[in-house]
């Protein structure tokens, strides 16, 4: 569970004098996600990023969090927990929710829709896969957990 | 909603005053623009220079506006900020819009 891992990690880091951790929780709706994203961007792991990496992180997080709202918590309420950590030029994210599991227990393929067909959706997982360097999905009991790494360029 | 429209020559300029077009605001954005576009101008140029963030829902809303205008009118975009430009480029949706550096150059460059 993220709650346990998050607390242990945060304490471990703060004991070591680091400032690269943050835990942000938010209700699983789009207005709360906007506010949660704003808090995440002000947190110590993201505050120090250059503008390009910060923009990439913001898009990546918005897509992951809004997918949870639209699919995992479709039609019901729940909490989203986001743990952010910077390590050696990598932004490491752990995102947990108690919503519906990914279809088939797997990450969506995230194929890019054909631009010529003027698609109004279907870009979310393509963007996540384009911006992340590693993505892992686990389902444990009622909890979905995504571990995502974004390589920072600046 | 701070989205205003104004006619300049043969074009309708839609100035988007929002800092972001995201999942929480995409539907309101689309509805507001639908109310602003019943005119007869041939070109519609959307000024995005104040928009610092766009996610896939915001991108979908802009595509929806393009479809509302088609086939009689064309939606052109102007003033993409870096993160917005990145979302258009990654999704290759920059290939389906005429994109101007800013509105002034969009007006001078009949697209």
mmCIF file of C-alpha atoms in Angstrom:
data_model
loop_
_atom_site.group_PDB
_atom_site.id
_atom_site.type_symbol
_atom_site.label_atom_id
_atom_site.label_comp_id
_atom_site.label_asym_id
_atom_site.label_seq_id
_atom_site.Cartn_x
_atom_site.Cartn_y
_atom_site.Cartn_z
ATOM 1 C CA UNK A 1 0.000 0.000 0.000
ATOM 2 C CA UNK A 2 1.209 3.429 -0.916
ATOM 3 C CA UNK A 3 0.233 4.848 2.458
ATOM 4 C CA UNK A 4 2.789 2.601 4.144
ATOM 5 C CA UNK A 5 5.463 2.855 1.458
ATOM 6 C CA UNK A 6 4.943 6.602 1.155
ATOM 7 C CA UNK A 7 5.272 7.319 4.855
ATOM 8 C CA UNK A 8 8.310 5.064 5.225
ATOM 9 C CA UNK A 9 9.989 6.615 2.177
ATOM 10 C CA UNK A 10 9.184 10.170 3.188
ATOM 11 C CA UNK A 11 10.551 9.572 6.676
ATOM 12 C CA UNK A 12 13.629 7.834 5.283
ATOM 13 C CA UNK A 13 14.321 10.767 3.026
ATOM 14 C CA UNK A 14 13.696 13.434 5.594
ATOM 15 C CA UNK A 15 15.960 11.564 8.034
ATOM 16 C CA UNK A 16 18.646 11.723 5.349
ATOM 17 C CA UNK A 17 18.104 15.469 4.992
ATOM 18 C CA UNK A 18 16.602 15.278 1.490
ATOM 19 C CA UNK A 19 13.705 17.379 0.286
ATOM 20 C CA UNK A 20 12.744 15.422 -2.789
ATOM 21 C CA UNK A 21 9.518 13.751 -1.611
ATOM 22 C CA UNK A 22 5.920 14.838 -1.560
ATOM 23 C CA UNK A 23 2.645 13.039 -0.971
ATOM 24 C CA UNK A 24 -0.429 14.721 -2.474
ATOM 25 C CA UNK A 25 -3.917 13.282 -1.986
ATOM 26 C CA UNK A 26 -7.076 14.450 -3.682
ATOM 27 C CA UNK A 27 -10.678 13.348 -4.257
ATOM 28 C CA UNK A 28 -11.165 11.626 -7.620
ATOM 29 C CA UNK A 29 -12.990 14.344 -9.573
ATOM 30 C CA UNK A 30 -11.701 16.683 -12.279
ATOM 31 C CA UNK A 31 -11.956 19.903 -10.233
ATOM 32 C CA UNK A 32 -10.052 18.328 -7.315
ATOM 33 C CA UNK A 33 -7.471 16.940 -9.754
ATOM 34 C CA UNK A 34 -6.830 20.465 -11.052
ATOM 35 C CA UNK A 35 -6.202 21.652 -7.480
ATOM 36 C CA UNK A 36 -4.137 18.552 -6.635
ATOM 37 C CA UNK A 37 -1.995 19.069 -9.713
ATOM 38 C CA UNK A 38 -1.367 22.661 -8.662
ATOM 39 C CA UNK A 39 -0.242 21.443 -5.218
ATOM 40 C CA UNK A 40 1.987 18.805 -6.818
ATOM 41 C CA UNK A 41 3.636 21.436 -9.050
ATOM 42 C CA UNK A 42 4.445 23.535 -5.974
ATOM 43 C CA UNK A 43 5.883 20.548 -4.069
ATOM 44 C CA UNK A 44 9.623 20.191 -3.611
ATOM 45 C CA UNK A 45 10.182 17.453 -6.249
ATOM 46 C CA UNK A 46 8.605 19.538 -9.044
ATOM 47 C CA UNK A 47 9.380 23.094 -7.904
ATOM 48 C CA UNK A 48 12.987 22.894 -9.014
ATOM 49 C CA UNK A 49 12.362 21.499 -12.497
ATOM 50 C CA UNK A 50 13.173 23.575 -15.569
ATOM 51 C CA UNK A 51 10.197 24.885 -17.550
ATOM 52 C CA UNK A 52 10.334 22.128 -20.178
ATOM 53 C CA UNK A 53 10.454 19.233 -17.685
ATOM 54 C CA UNK A 54 7.833 20.938 -15.557
ATOM 55 C CA UNK A 55 5.491 21.217 -18.562
ATOM 56 C CA UNK A 56 6.071 17.549 -19.451
ATOM 57 C CA UNK A 57 5.434 16.480 -15.852
ATOM 58 C CA UNK A 58 2.243 18.550 -15.738
ATOM 59 C CA UNK A 59 0.844 16.969 -18.912
ATOM 60 C CA UNK A 60 1.871 13.462 -17.774
ATOM 61 C CA UNK A 61 0.267 13.884 -14.345
ATOM 62 C CA UNK A 62 -2.894 15.488 -15.738
ATOM 63 C CA UNK A 63 -3.418 12.572 -18.112
ATOM 64 C CA UNK A 64 -2.804 9.906 -15.445
ATOM 65 C CA UNK A 65 -5.017 11.614 -12.838
ATOM 66 C CA UNK A 66 -7.853 12.411 -15.244
ATOM 67 C CA UNK A 67 -7.849 8.843 -16.545
ATOM 68 C CA UNK A 68 -8.412 7.667 -12.971
ATOM 69 C CA UNK A 69 -11.316 10.126 -12.640
ATOM 70 C CA UNK A 70 -12.884 9.148 -15.970
ATOM 71 C CA UNK A 71 -12.348 5.381 -15.898
ATOM 72 C CA UNK A 72 -11.323 3.963 -12.492
ATOM 73 C CA UNK A 73 -13.770 6.220 -10.604
ATOM 74 C CA UNK A 74 -16.336 6.450 -13.397
ATOM 75 C CA UNK A 75 -19.641 7.298 -11.728
ATOM 76 C CA UNK A 76 -18.354 6.875 -8.166
ATOM 77 C CA UNK A 77 -16.230 8.668 -5.602
ATOM 78 C CA UNK A 78 -12.835 7.864 -4.187
ATOM 79 C CA UNK A 79 -9.419 9.156 -3.277
ATOM 80 C CA UNK A 80 -6.267 9.454 -5.393
ATOM 81 C CA UNK A 81 -2.835 9.374 -3.727
ATOM 82 C CA UNK A 82 0.178 10.714 -5.570
ATOM 83 C CA UNK A 83 3.724 10.248 -4.303
ATOM 84 C CA UNK A 84 6.419 12.301 -6.053
ATOM 85 C CA UNK A 85 10.147 11.745 -5.705
ATOM 86 C CA UNK A 86 13.153 13.113 -7.580
ATOM 87 C CA UNK A 87 16.221 10.939 -7.905
ATOM 88 C CA UNK A 88 19.257 11.495 -10.144
ATOM 89 C CA UNK A 89 17.494 13.267 -12.994
ATOM 90 C CA UNK A 90 14.417 11.057 -12.821
ATOM 91 C CA UNK A 91 10.985 12.002 -11.569
ATOM 92 C CA UNK A 92 9.478 8.909 -9.905
ATOM 93 C CA UNK A 93 5.723 8.822 -9.387
ATOM 94 C CA UNK A 94 3.486 6.381 -7.543
ATOM 95 C CA UNK A 95 -0.241 6.880 -8.084
ATOM 96 C CA UNK A 96 -2.880 4.842 -6.227
ATOM 97 C CA UNK A 97 -6.669 4.649 -6.297
ATOM 98 C CA UNK A 98 -9.413 2.253 -5.198
ATOM 99 C CA UNK A 99 -11.392 2.415 -8.438
ATOM 100 C CA UNK A 100 -12.089 -0.126 -11.172
ATOM 101 C CA UNK A 101 -9.126 -2.177 -12.402
ATOM 102 C CA UNK A 102 -7.578 -1.508 -15.812
ATOM 103 C CA UNK A 103 -9.475 -3.458 -18.510
ATOM 104 C CA UNK A 104 -7.924 -6.928 -18.719
ATOM 105 C CA UNK A 105 -5.625 -6.026 -15.835
ATOM 106 C CA UNK A 106 -3.261 -4.377 -18.326
ATOM 107 C CA UNK A 107 -2.099 -0.910 -19.307
ATOM 108 C CA UNK A 108 -3.843 0.513 -22.385
ATOM 109 C CA UNK A 109 -1.694 0.320 -25.530
ATOM 110 C CA UNK A 110 -2.004 4.060 -26.072
ATOM 111 C CA UNK A 111 -2.021 4.020 -29.851
ATOM 112 C CA UNK A 112 -2.024 7.452 -31.417
ATOM 113 C CA UNK A 113 -5.383 8.196 -33.098
ATOM 114 C CA UNK A 114 -5.143 9.231 -36.759
ATOM 115 C CA UNK A 115 -4.935 13.031 -36.860
ATOM 116 C CA UNK A 116 -6.787 13.153 -40.204
ATOM 117 C CA UNK A 117 -9.880 11.569 -38.601
ATOM 118 C CA UNK A 118 -10.095 14.614 -36.275
ATOM 119 C CA UNK A 119 -10.299 12.583 -33.039
ATOM 120 C CA UNK A 120 -11.690 14.340 -29.952
ATOM 121 C CA UNK A 121 -10.268 11.783 -27.523
ATOM 122 C CA UNK A 122 -8.017 8.779 -27.142
ATOM 123 C CA UNK A 123 -4.823 10.820 -26.709
ATOM 124 C CA UNK A 124 -4.416 10.278 -22.961
ATOM 125 C CA UNK A 125 -2.467 7.015 -22.837
ATOM 126 C CA UNK A 126 -0.524 7.937 -25.952
ATOM 127 C CA UNK A 127 0.712 11.073 -24.156
ATOM 128 C CA UNK A 128 1.484 9.138 -20.962
ATOM 129 C CA UNK A 129 3.540 6.604 -22.912
ATOM 130 C CA UNK A 130 5.257 9.351 -24.925
ATOM 131 C CA UNK A 131 6.306 11.265 -21.797
ATOM 132 C CA UNK A 132 7.141 8.408 -19.406
ATOM 133 C CA UNK A 133 10.252 6.261 -19.650
ATOM 134 C CA UNK A 134 8.907 3.460 -17.406
ATOM 135 C CA UNK A 135 5.346 2.509 -16.456
ATOM 136 C CA UNK A 136 4.291 -0.404 -14.252
ATOM 137 C CA UNK A 137 0.743 -1.296 -13.197
ATOM 138 C CA UNK A 138 -0.243 -3.429 -10.204
ATOM 139 C CA UNK A 139 -3.649 -4.408 -8.869
ATOM 140 C CA UNK A 140 -3.524 -5.477 -5.214
ATOM 141 C CA UNK A 141 -6.867 -6.196 -3.620
ATOM 142 C CA UNK A 142 -9.029 -3.141 -4.380
ATOM 143 C CA UNK A 143 -6.075 -0.856 -5.084
ATOM 144 C CA UNK A 144 -4.687 0.210 -8.463
ATOM 145 C CA UNK A 145 -1.066 1.296 -8.351
ATOM 146 C CA UNK A 146 0.905 2.915 -11.174
ATOM 147 C CA UNK A 147 4.671 3.386 -10.893
ATOM 148 C CA UNK A 148 5.861 5.884 -13.494
ATOM 149 C CA UNK A 149 9.313 7.301 -14.194
ATOM 150 C CA UNK A 150 9.898 10.422 -16.283
ATOM 151 C CA UNK A 151 13.464 11.189 -17.336
ATOM 152 C CA UNK A 152 14.292 14.877 -16.812
ATOM 153 C CA UNK A 153 16.228 16.651 -19.530
ATOM 154 C CA UNK A 154 17.346 19.788 -17.743
ATOM 155 C CA UNK B 1 -15.428 32.429 -18.737
ATOM 156 C CA UNK B 2 -12.930 34.840 -20.162
ATOM 157 C CA UNK B 3 -13.255 34.014 -23.832
ATOM 158 C CA UNK B 4 -14.068 36.909 -26.166
ATOM 159 C CA UNK B 5 -14.622 37.169 -29.901
ATOM 160 C CA UNK B 6 -14.020 40.126 -32.194
ATOM 161 C CA UNK B 7 -14.095 40.561 -35.981
ATOM 162 C CA UNK B 8 -11.010 41.803 -37.806
ATOM 163 C CA UNK B 9 -11.295 41.991 -41.590
ATOM 164 C CA UNK B 10 -12.524 38.648 -42.875
ATOM 165 C CA UNK B 11 -11.614 36.839 -39.671
ATOM 166 C CA UNK B 12 -13.226 36.229 -36.304
ATOM 167 C CA UNK B 13 -10.616 36.328 -33.542
ATOM 168 C CA UNK B 14 -11.395 34.264 -30.444
ATOM 169 C CA UNK B 15 -9.195 35.339 -27.549
ATOM 170 C CA UNK B 16 -8.941 32.680 -24.862
ATOM 171 C CA UNK B 17 -8.148 34.322 -21.523
ATOM 172 C CA UNK B 18 -7.827 31.096 -19.544
ATOM 173 C CA UNK B 19 -4.541 29.937 -18.076
ATOM 174 C CA UNK B 20 -5.517 26.329 -18.836
ATOM 175 C CA UNK B 21 -7.885 24.221 -20.941
ATOM 176 C CA UNK B 22 -8.143 20.954 -19.010
ATOM 177 C CA UNK B 23 -10.545 18.140 -18.166
ATOM 178 C CA UNK B 24 -12.350 20.311 -15.603
ATOM 179 C CA UNK B 25 -12.909 23.148 -18.093
ATOM 180 C CA UNK B 26 -13.148 21.502 -21.521
ATOM 181 C CA UNK B 27 -16.951 21.272 -21.723
ATOM 182 C CA UNK B 28 -17.484 24.879 -20.596
ATOM 183 C CA UNK B 29 -14.815 26.008 -23.070
ATOM 184 C CA UNK B 30 -16.559 24.255 -25.961
ATOM 185 C CA UNK B 31 -19.998 25.598 -25.009
ATOM 186 C CA UNK B 32 -18.748 29.162 -24.637
ATOM 187 C CA UNK B 33 -17.125 29.068 -28.056
ATOM 188 C CA UNK B 34 -20.200 27.539 -29.662
ATOM 189 C CA UNK B 35 -22.106 30.661 -28.518
ATOM 190 C CA UNK B 36 -19.466 32.952 -30.026
ATOM 191 C CA UNK B 37 -19.262 31.537 -33.549
ATOM 192 C CA UNK B 38 -22.626 31.976 -35.271
ATOM 193 C CA UNK B 39 -21.133 34.736 -37.498
ATOM 194 C CA UNK B 40 -20.359 34.561 -41.181
ATOM 195 C CA UNK B 41 -16.621 35.276 -41.232
ATOM 196 C CA UNK B 42 -14.720 32.833 -43.357
ATOM 197 C CA UNK B 43 -11.817 32.365 -41.008
ATOM 198 C CA UNK B 44 -11.746 31.847 -37.268
ATOM 199 C CA UNK B 45 -8.408 32.415 -35.536
ATOM 200 C CA UNK B 46 -8.154 31.214 -31.930
ATOM 201 C CA UNK B 47 -5.581 33.162 -29.902
ATOM 202 C CA UNK B 48 -4.068 30.745 -27.373
ATOM 203 C CA UNK B 49 -1.213 32.998 -26.248
ATOM 204 C CA UNK B 50 -2.540 33.213 -22.667
ATOM 205 C CA UNK B 51 -3.099 29.476 -22.319
ATOM 206 C CA UNK B 52 -0.161 27.909 -20.513
ATOM 207 C CA UNK B 53 -1.537 24.402 -20.187
ATOM 208 C CA UNK B 54 -3.602 22.070 -22.343
ATOM 209 C CA UNK B 55 -4.326 18.377 -21.699
ATOM 210 C CA UNK B 56 -5.925 15.772 -23.969
ATOM 211 C CA UNK B 57 -9.431 16.917 -22.953
ATOM 212 C CA UNK B 58 -8.535 20.484 -23.939
ATOM 213 C CA UNK B 59 -7.087 19.255 -27.212
ATOM 214 C CA UNK B 60 -10.306 17.306 -27.850
ATOM 215 C CA UNK B 61 -12.336 20.470 -27.174
ATOM 216 C CA UNK B 62 -10.335 22.436 -29.765
ATOM 217 C CA UNK B 63 -10.840 19.642 -32.312
ATOM 218 C CA UNK B 64 -14.569 19.735 -31.509
ATOM 219 C CA UNK B 65 -14.623 23.494 -32.243
ATOM 220 C CA UNK B 66 -12.891 22.827 -35.562
ATOM 221 C CA UNK B 67 -15.636 20.322 -36.437
ATOM 222 C CA UNK B 68 -18.392 22.776 -35.401
ATOM 223 C CA UNK B 69 -17.024 25.248 -37.949
ATOM 224 C CA UNK B 70 -16.446 22.771 -40.782
ATOM 225 C CA UNK B 71 -16.913 22.582 -43.671
ATOM 226 C CA UNK B 72 -17.806 26.248 -44.326
ATOM 227 C CA UNK B 73 -15.239 27.775 -41.990
ATOM 228 C CA UNK B 74 -11.764 26.952 -40.938
ATOM 229 C CA UNK B 75 -10.228 27.097 -37.466
ATOM 230 C CA UNK B 76 -6.703 28.458 -37.290
ATOM 231 C CA UNK B 77 -4.624 28.713 -34.112
ATOM 232 C CA UNK B 78 -2.225 31.415 -32.996
ATOM 233 C CA UNK B 79 0.241 32.011 -30.173
ATOM 234 C CA UNK B 80 0.859 28.492 -28.839
ATOM 235 C CA UNK B 81 2.870 28.562 -25.597
ATOM 236 C CA UNK B 82 5.564 25.865 -25.129
ATOM 237 C CA UNK B 83 3.546 23.222 -23.251
ATOM 238 C CA UNK B 84 0.515 23.676 -25.525
ATOM 239 C CA UNK B 85 2.746 23.435 -28.583
ATOM 240 C CA UNK B 86 4.276 20.231 -27.193
ATOM 241 C CA UNK B 87 0.862 18.555 -26.808
ATOM 242 C CA UNK B 88 -0.056 19.477 -30.411
ATOM 243 C CA UNK B 89 3.291 18.224 -31.686
ATOM 244 C CA UNK B 90 3.368 14.921 -29.739
ATOM 245 C CA UNK B 91 -0.157 14.005 -30.874
ATOM 246 C CA UNK B 92 0.622 15.202 -34.424
ATOM 247 C CA UNK B 93 -2.482 17.382 -34.300
ATOM 248 C CA UNK B 94 -0.232 20.253 -35.401
ATOM 249 C CA UNK B 95 -0.611 18.695 -38.873
ATOM 250 C CA UNK B 96 -4.365 19.345 -39.098
ATOM 251 C CA UNK B 97 -4.409 22.993 -37.982
ATOM 252 C CA UNK B 98 -2.904 26.079 -39.566
ATOM 253 C CA UNK B 99 -0.804 27.458 -36.701
ATOM 254 C CA UNK B 100 0.407 31.080 -36.681
ATOM 255 C CA UNK B 101 3.100 32.500 -34.368
ATOM 256 C CA UNK B 102 0.589 35.183 -33.320
ATOM 257 C CA UNK B 103 -2.736 36.722 -34.390
ATOM 258 C CA UNK B 104 -1.138 39.654 -36.244
ATOM 259 C CA UNK B 105 0.834 37.313 -38.460
ATOM 260 C CA UNK B 106 -2.219 35.075 -38.840
ATOM 261 C CA UNK B 107 -4.217 38.029 -40.185
ATOM 262 C CA UNK B 108 -1.439 38.986 -42.560
ATOM 263 C CA UNK B 109 -1.102 35.441 -43.811
ATOM 264 C CA UNK B 110 -4.367 34.336 -45.430
ATOM 265 C CA UNK B 111 -4.202 30.705 -44.567
#
